[in-house]
PDB file of N, CA and C in Angstrom:
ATOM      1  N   UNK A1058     188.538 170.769 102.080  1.00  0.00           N
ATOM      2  CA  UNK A1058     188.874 171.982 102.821  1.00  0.00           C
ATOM      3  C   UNK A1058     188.743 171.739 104.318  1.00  0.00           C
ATOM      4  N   UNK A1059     187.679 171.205 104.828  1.00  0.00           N
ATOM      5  CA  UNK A1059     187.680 170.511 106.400  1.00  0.00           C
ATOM      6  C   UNK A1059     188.659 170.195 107.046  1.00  0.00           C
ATOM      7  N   UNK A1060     189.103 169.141 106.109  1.00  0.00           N
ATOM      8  CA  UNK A1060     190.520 168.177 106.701  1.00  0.00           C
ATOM      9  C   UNK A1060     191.580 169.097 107.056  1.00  0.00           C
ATOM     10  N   UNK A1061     191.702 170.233 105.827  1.00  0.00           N
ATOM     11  CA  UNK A1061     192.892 170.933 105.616  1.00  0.00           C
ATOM     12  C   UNK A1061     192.872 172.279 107.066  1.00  0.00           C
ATOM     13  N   UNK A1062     192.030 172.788 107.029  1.00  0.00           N
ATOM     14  CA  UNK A1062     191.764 173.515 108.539  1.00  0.00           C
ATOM     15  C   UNK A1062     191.226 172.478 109.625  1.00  0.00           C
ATOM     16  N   UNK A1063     190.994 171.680 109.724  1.00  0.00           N
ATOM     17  CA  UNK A1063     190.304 170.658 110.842  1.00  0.00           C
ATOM     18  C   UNK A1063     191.177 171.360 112.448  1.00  0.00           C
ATOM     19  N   UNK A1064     192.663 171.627 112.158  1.00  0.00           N
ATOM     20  CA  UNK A1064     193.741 171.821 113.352  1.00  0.00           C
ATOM     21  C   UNK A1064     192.991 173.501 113.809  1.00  0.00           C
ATOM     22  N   UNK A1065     192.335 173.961 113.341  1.00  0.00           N
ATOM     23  CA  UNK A1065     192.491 175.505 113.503  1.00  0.00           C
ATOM     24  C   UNK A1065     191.194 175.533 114.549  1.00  0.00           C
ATOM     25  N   UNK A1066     190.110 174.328 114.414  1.00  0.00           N
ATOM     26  CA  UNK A1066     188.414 174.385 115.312  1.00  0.00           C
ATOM     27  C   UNK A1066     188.400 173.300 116.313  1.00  0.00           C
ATOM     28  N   UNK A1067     188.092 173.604 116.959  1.00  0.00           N
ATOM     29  CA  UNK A1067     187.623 172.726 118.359  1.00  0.00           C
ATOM     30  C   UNK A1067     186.748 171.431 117.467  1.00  0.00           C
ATOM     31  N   UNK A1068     186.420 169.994 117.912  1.00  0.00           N
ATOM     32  CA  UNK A1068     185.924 168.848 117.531  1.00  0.00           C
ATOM     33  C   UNK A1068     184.278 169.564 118.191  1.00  0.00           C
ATOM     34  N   UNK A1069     183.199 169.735 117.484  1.00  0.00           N
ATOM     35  CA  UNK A1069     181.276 169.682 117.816  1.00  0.00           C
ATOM     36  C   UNK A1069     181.434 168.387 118.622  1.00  0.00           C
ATOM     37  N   UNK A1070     180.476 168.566 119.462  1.00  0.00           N
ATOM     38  CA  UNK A1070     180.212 166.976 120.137  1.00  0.00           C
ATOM     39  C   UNK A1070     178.365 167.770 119.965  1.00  0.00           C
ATOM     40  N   UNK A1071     177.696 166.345 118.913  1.00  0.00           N
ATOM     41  CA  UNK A1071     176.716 166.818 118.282  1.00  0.00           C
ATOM     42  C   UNK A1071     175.738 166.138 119.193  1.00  0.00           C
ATOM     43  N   UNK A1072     173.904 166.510 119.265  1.00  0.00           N
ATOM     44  CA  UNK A1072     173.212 165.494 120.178  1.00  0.00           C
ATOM     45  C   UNK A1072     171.665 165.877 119.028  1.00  0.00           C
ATOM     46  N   UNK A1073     170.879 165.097 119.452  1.00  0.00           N
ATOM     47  CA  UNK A1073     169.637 165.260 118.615  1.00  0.00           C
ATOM     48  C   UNK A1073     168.531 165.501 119.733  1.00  0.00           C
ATOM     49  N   UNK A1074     167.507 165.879 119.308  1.00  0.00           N
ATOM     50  CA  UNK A1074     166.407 166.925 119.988  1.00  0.00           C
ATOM     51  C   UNK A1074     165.954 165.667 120.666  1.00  0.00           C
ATOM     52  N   UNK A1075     165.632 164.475 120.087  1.00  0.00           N
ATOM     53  CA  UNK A1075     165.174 162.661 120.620  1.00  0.00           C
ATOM     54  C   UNK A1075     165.780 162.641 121.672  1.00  0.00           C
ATOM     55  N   UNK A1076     167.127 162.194 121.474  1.00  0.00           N
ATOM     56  CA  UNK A1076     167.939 161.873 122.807  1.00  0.00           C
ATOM     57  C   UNK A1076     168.027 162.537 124.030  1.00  0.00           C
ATOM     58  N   UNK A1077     168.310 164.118 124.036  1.00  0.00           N
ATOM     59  CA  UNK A1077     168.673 165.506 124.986  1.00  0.00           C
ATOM     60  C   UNK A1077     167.515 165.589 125.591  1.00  0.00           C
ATOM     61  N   UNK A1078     166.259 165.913 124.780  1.00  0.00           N
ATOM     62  CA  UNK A1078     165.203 166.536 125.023  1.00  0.00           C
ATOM     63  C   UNK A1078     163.887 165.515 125.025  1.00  0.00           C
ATOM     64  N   UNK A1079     163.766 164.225 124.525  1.00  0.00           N
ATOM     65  CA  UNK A1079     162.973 163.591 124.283  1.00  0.00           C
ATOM     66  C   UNK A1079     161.679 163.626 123.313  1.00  0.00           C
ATOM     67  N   UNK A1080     162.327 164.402 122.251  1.00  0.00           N
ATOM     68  CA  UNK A1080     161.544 164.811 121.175  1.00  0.00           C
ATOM     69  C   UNK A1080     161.328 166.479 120.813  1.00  0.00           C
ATOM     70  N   UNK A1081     160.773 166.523 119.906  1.00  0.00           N
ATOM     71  CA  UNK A1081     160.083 168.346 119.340  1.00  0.00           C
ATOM     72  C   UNK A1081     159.195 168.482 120.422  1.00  0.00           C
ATOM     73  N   UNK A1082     158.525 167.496 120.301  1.00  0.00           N
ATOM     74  CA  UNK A1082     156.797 167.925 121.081  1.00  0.00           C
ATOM     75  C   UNK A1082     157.348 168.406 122.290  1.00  0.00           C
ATOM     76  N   UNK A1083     158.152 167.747 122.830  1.00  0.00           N
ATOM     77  CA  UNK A1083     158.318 167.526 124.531  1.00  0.00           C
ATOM     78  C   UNK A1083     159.814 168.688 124.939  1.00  0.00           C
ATOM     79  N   UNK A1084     159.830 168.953 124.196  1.00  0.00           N
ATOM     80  CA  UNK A1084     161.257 169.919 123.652  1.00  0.00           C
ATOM     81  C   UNK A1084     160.298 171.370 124.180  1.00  0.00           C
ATOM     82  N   UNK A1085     159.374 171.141 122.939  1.00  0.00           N
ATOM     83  CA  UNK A1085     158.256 172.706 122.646  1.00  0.00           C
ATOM     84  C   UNK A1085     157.729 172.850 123.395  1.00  0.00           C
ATOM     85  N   UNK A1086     156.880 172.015 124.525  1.00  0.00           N
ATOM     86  CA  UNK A1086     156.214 172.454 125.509  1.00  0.00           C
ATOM     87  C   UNK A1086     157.000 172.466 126.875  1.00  0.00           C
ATOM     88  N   UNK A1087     158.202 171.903 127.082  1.00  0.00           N
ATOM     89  CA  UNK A1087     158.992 172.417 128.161  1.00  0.00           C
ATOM     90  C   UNK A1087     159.832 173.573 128.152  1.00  0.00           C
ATOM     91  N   UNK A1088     159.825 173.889 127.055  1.00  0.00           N
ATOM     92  CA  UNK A1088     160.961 174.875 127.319  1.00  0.00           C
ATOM     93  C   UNK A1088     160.524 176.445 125.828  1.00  0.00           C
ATOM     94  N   UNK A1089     159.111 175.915 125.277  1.00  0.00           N
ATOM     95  CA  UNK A1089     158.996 176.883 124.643  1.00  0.00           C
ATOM     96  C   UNK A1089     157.577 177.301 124.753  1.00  0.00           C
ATOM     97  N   UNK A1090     156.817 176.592 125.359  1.00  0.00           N
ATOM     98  CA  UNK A1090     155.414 177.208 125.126  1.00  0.00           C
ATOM     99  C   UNK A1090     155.351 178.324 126.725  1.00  0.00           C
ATOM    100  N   UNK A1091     154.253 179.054 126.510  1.00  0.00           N
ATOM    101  CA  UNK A1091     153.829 180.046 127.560  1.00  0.00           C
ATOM    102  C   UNK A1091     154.483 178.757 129.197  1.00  0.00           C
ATOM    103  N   UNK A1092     155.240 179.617 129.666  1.00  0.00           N
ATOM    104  CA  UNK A1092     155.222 179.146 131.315  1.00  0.00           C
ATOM    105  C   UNK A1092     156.840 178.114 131.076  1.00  0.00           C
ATOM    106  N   UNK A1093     156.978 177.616 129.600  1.00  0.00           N
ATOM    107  CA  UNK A1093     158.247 177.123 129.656  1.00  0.00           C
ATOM    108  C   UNK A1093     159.537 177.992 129.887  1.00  0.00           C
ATOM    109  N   UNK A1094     160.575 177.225 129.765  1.00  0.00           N
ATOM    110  CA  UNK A1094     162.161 177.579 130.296  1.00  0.00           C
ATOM    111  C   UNK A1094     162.735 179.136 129.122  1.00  0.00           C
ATOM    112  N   UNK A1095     162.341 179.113 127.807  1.00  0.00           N
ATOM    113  CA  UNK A1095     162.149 180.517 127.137  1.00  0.00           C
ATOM    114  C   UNK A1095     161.484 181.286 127.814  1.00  0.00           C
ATOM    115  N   UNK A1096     160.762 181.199 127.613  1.00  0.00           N
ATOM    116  CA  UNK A1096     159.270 181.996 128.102  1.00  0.00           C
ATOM    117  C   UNK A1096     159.608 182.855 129.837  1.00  0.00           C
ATOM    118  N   UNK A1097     160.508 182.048 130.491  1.00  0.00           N
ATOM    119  CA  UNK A1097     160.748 182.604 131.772  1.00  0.00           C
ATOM    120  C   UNK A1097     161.762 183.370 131.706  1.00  0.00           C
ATOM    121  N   UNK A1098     162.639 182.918 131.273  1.00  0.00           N
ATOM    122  CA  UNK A1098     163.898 183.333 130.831  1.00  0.00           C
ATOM    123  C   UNK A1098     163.678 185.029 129.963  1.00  0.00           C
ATOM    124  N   UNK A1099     162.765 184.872 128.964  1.00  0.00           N
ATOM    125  CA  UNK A1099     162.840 186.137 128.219  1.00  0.00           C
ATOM    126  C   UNK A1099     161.755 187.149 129.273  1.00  0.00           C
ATOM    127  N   UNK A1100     160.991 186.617 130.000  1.00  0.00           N
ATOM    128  CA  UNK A1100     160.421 188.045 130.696  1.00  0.00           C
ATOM    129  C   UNK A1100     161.238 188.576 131.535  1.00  0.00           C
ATOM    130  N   UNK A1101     162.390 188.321 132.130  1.00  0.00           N
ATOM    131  CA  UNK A1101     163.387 188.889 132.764  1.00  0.00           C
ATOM    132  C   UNK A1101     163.943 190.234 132.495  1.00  0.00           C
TER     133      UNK A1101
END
């Protein structure tokens, strides 16, 4: 079924949390724990 609609969706260009972000850990505390990039973002 993919193949057969493939023409109808834009191509994902996919990345992993390792590469982008340099891991979960380092992911979670930059951008999700108290004072991270969420965290600023949602008290707005």
């Amino acid at each position: 079924i993919a193949k057969k609609f493939e023409y109808a969706f834009p191509k994902l260009i996919l990345f992993t949390i390792v590469v982008e972000f340099g891991g979960w850990s380092k992911a979670q505390k930059e951008h999700f724990s108290i004072g991270g990039t969420f965290y600023q973002i949602s008290k707005r």
